[in-house]
Short mmCIF file of C-alpha atoms in Angstrom, two decimals:
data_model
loop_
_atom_site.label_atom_id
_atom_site.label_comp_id
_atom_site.label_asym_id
_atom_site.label_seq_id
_atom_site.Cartn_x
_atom_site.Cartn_y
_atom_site.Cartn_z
CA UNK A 1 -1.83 -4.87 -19.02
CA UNK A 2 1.56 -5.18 -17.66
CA UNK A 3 2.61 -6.76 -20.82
CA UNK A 4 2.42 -3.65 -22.85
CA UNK A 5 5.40 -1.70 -21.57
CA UNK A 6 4.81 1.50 -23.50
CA UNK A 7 1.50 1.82 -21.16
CA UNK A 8 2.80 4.48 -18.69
CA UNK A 9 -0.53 6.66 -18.14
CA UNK A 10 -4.02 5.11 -17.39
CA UNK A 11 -7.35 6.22 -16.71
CA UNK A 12 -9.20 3.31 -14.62
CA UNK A 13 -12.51 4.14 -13.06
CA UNK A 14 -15.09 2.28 -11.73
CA UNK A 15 -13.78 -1.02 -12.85
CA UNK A 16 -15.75 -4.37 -11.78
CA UNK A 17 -12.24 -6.15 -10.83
CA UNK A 18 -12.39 -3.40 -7.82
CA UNK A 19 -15.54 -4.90 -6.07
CA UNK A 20 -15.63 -3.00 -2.95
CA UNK A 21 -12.33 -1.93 -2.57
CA UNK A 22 -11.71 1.70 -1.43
CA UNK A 23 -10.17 4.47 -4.26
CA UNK A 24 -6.98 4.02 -2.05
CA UNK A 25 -6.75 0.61 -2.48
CA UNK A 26 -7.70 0.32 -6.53
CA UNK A 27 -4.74 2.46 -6.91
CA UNK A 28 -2.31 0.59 -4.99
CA UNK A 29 -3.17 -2.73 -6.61
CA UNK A 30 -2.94 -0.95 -10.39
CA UNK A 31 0.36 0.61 -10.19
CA UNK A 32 1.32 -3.09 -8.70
CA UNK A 33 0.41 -5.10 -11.34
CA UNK A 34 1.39 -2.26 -13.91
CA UNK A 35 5.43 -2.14 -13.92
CA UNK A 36 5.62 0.90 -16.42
CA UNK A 37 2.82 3.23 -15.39
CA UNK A 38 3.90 6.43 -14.77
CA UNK A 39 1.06 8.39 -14.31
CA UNK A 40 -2.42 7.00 -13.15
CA UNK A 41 -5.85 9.19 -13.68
CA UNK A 42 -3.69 11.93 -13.90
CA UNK A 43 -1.64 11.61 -10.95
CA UNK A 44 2.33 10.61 -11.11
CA UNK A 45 3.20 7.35 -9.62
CA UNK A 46 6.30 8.81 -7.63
CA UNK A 47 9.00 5.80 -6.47
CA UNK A 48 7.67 5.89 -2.94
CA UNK A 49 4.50 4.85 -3.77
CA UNK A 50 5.32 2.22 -6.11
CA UNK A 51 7.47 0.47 -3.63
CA UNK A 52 5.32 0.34 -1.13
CA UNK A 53 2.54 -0.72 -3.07
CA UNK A 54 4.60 -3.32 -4.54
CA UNK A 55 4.99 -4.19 -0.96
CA UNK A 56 1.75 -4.54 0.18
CA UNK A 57 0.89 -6.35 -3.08
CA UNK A 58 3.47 -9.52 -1.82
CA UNK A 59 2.00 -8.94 1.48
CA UNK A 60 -1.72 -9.49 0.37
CA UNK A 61 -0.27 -12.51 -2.28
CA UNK A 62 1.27 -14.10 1.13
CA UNK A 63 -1.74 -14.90 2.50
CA UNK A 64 -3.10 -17.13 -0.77
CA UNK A 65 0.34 -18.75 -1.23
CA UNK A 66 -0.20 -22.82 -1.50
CA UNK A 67 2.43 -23.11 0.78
CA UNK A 68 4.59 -21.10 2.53
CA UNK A 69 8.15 -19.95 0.61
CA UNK A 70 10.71 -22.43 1.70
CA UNK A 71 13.60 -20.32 3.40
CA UNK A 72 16.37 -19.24 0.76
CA UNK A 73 13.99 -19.14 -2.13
CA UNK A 74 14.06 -15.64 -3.65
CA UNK A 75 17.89 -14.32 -4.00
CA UNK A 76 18.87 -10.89 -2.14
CA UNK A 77 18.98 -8.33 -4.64
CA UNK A 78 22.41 -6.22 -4.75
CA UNK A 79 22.53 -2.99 -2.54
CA UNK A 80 22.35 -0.03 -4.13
CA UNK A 81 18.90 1.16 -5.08
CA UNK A 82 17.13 -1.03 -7.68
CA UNK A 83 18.58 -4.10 -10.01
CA UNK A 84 18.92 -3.21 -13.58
CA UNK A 85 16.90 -5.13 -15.89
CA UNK A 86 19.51 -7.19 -16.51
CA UNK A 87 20.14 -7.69 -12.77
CA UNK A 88 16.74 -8.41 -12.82
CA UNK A 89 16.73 -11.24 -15.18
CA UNK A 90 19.44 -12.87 -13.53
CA UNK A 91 18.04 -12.98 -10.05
CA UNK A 92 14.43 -14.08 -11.01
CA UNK A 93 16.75 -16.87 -13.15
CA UNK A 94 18.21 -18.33 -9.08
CA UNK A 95 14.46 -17.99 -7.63
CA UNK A 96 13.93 -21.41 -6.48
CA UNK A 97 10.16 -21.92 -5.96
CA UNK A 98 7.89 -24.60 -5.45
CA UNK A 99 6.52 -26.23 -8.32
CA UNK A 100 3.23 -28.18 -8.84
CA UNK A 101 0.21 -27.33 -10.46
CA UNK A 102 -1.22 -25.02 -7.94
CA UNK A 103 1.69 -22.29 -7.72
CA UNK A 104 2.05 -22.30 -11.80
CA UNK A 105 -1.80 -21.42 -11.59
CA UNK A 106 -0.42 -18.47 -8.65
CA UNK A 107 2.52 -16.87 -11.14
CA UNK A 108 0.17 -17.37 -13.77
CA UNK A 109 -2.57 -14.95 -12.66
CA UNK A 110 0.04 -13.07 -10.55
CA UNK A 111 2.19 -11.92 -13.18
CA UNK A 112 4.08 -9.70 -11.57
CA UNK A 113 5.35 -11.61 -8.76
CA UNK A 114 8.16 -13.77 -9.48
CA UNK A 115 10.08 -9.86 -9.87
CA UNK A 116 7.97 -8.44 -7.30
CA UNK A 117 9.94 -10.96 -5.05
CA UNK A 118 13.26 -11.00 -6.57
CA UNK A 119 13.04 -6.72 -6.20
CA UNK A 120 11.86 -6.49 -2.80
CA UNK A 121 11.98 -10.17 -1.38
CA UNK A 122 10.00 -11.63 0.75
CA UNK A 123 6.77 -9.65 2.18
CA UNK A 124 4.65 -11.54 4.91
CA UNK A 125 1.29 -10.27 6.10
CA UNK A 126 0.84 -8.91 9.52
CA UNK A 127 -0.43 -11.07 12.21
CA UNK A 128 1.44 -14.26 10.88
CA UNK A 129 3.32 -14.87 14.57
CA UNK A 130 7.05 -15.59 14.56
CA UNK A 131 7.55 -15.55 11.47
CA UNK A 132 5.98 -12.29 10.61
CA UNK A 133 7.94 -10.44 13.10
CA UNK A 134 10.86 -9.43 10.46
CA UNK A 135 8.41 -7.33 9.01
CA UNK A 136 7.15 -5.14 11.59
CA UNK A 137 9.12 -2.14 10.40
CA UNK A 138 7.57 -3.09 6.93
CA UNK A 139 3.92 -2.77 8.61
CA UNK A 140 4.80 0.57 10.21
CA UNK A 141 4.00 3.75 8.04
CA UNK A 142 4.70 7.11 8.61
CA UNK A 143 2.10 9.66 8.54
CA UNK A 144 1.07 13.31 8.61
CA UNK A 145 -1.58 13.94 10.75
CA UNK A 146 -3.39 17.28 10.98
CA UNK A 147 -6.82 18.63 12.09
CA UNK A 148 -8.57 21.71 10.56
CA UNK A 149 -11.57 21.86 13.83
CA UNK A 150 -11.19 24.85 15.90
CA UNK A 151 -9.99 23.21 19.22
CA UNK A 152 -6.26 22.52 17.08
CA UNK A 153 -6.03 25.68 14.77
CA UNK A 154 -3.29 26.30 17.10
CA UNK A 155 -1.72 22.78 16.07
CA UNK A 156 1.23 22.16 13.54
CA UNK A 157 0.65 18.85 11.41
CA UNK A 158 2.61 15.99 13.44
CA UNK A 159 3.95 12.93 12.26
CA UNK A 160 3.51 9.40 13.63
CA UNK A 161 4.41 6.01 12.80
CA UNK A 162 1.63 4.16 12.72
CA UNK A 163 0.64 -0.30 11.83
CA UNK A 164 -1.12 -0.25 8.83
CA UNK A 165 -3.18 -2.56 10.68
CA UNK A 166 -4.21 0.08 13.16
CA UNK A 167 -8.80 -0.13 13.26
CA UNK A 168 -9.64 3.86 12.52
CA UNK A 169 -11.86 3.36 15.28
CA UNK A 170 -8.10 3.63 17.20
CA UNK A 171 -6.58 5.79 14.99
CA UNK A 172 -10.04 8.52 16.13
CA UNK A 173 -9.30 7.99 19.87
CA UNK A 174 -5.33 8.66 19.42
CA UNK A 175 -6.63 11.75 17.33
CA UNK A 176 -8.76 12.59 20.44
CA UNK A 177 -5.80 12.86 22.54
CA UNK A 178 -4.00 14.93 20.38
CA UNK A 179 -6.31 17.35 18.95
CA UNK A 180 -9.48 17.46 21.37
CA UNK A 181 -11.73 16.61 19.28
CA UNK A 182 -14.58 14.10 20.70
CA UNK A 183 -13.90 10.98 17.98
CA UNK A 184 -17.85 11.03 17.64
CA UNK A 185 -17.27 14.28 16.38
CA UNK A 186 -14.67 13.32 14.20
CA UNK A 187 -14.94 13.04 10.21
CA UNK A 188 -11.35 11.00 9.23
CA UNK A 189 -10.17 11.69 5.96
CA UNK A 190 -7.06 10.60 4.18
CA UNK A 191 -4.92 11.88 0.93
CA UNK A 192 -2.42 9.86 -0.21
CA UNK A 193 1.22 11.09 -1.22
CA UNK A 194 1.85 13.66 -4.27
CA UNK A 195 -1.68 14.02 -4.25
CA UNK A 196 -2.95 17.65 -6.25
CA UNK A 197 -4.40 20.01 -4.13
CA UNK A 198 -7.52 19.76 -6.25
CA UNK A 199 -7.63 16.28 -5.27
CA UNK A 200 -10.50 15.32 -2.86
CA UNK A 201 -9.47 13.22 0.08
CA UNK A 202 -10.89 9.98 0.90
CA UNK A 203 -13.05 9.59 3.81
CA UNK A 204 -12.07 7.30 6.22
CA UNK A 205 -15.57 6.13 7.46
CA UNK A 206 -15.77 2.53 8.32
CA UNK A 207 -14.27 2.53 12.29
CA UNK A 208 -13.97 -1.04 12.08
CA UNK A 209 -11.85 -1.25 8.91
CA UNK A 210 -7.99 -0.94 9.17
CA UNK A 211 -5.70 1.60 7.52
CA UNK A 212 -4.41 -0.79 5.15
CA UNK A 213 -8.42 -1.85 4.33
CA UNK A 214 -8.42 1.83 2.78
CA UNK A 215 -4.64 1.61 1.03
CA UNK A 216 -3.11 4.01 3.67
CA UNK A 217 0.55 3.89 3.00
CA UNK A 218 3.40 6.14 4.14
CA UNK A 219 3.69 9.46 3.34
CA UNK A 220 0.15 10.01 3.30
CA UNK A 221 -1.95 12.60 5.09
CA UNK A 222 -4.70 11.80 8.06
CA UNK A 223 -6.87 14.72 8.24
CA UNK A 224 -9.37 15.20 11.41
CA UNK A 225 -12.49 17.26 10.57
CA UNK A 226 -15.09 18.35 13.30
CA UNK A 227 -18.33 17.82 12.34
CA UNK A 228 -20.87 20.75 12.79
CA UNK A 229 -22.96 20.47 16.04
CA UNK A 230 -25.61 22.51 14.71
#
């Protein structure tokens, strides 16, 4: 779909591609592959979320690579916001990347990628030792987090920078702390940025899967709801 550049508004629902993945998640990896969308099921893809779902998109590709990225590959992109097309062209013209059967299958079915790189260079995935640990800030996101249970009506939202590969069994306990509410108790929901206020957040409900897991990025909302004891 990326190849049609007049596509800027989509409605995708309930695709096979998306397996299991969470709603969060299905929307990161569209507006990833899909370089001109603009709006997606009737939400606007703002800059902030494209970039760091274009992020996380090289992060996930990272971990399938054939081999890892030789260092001085992908060229630095100029500073000053994004490349023009033209920029564009010329940098993904001085990528130097392996070649060999297995990564023309990769940019083959990864279309995206080669400018993916040259744009925001290169993304490893969290938990890959030393030479992950560049991209720490890149695996920190900042969120709002607010609760609506009785105990914190007298709580503003607060704002924390959290790993995106933080288990939401952690994220209820540090929620605990700061709102008193018992994380048994706890129903974890989640609306991601320049969402509508008609929009229905995602529930968090898996304590063993990570934020990333359900597409969590920065500038999202973590909302704690107390369940009824009754």
């Amino acid at each position: 779909l990326d190849s049609l550049p007049a596509l800027s508004d989509a409605a995708l629902r309930d695709l096979p591609l998306f397996g299991g993945m969470s709603a969060s998640s299905q929307r990161r990896l569209v507006i990833a592959r899909m370089g001109s969308l603009a709006t997606l099921n009737g939400s606007e893809v703002r800059r902030r979320e494209r970039e760091d779902a274009e992020r996380f998109y090289l992060r996930s590709l990272s971990e399938s690579y054939p081999e890892p990225l030789p260092e001085g590959s992908v060229p630095h992109a100029p500073p000053g916001g994004a490349p023009s097309p033209e920029q564009l062209e010329q940098l993904m013209r001085r990528l130097q990347l392996p070649e060999g059967e297995a990564w023309s299958a990769f940019g083959e079915e990864h279309p995206r990628w080669r400018a993916l790189l040259c744009l925001h260079g290169v993304q490893r995935a969290a938990g890959g030792g030393a030479a992950a640990s560049g991209t720490l800030s890149a695996e920190l996101i900042e969120l709002t987090l607010r609760s609506t249970a009785a105990a914190a009506g007298h709580l503003p939202p607060l704002t924390r920078r959290l790993p995106s590969s933080l288990p939401v069994k952690s994220l209820k306990a540090m929620a605990g702390a700061l709102f008193k509410v018992e994380p048994a108790r706890q129903v974890v929901l989640y609306s991601r940025p320049g969402a509508h206020k008609n929009d229905i957040p995602e529930s968090l409900d898996d304590e063993l899967k990570r934020l990333c897991d359900y597409g969590v990025i920065g500038g999202g909302e973590i909302i704690i709801e107390e369940e009824d004891g009754s």
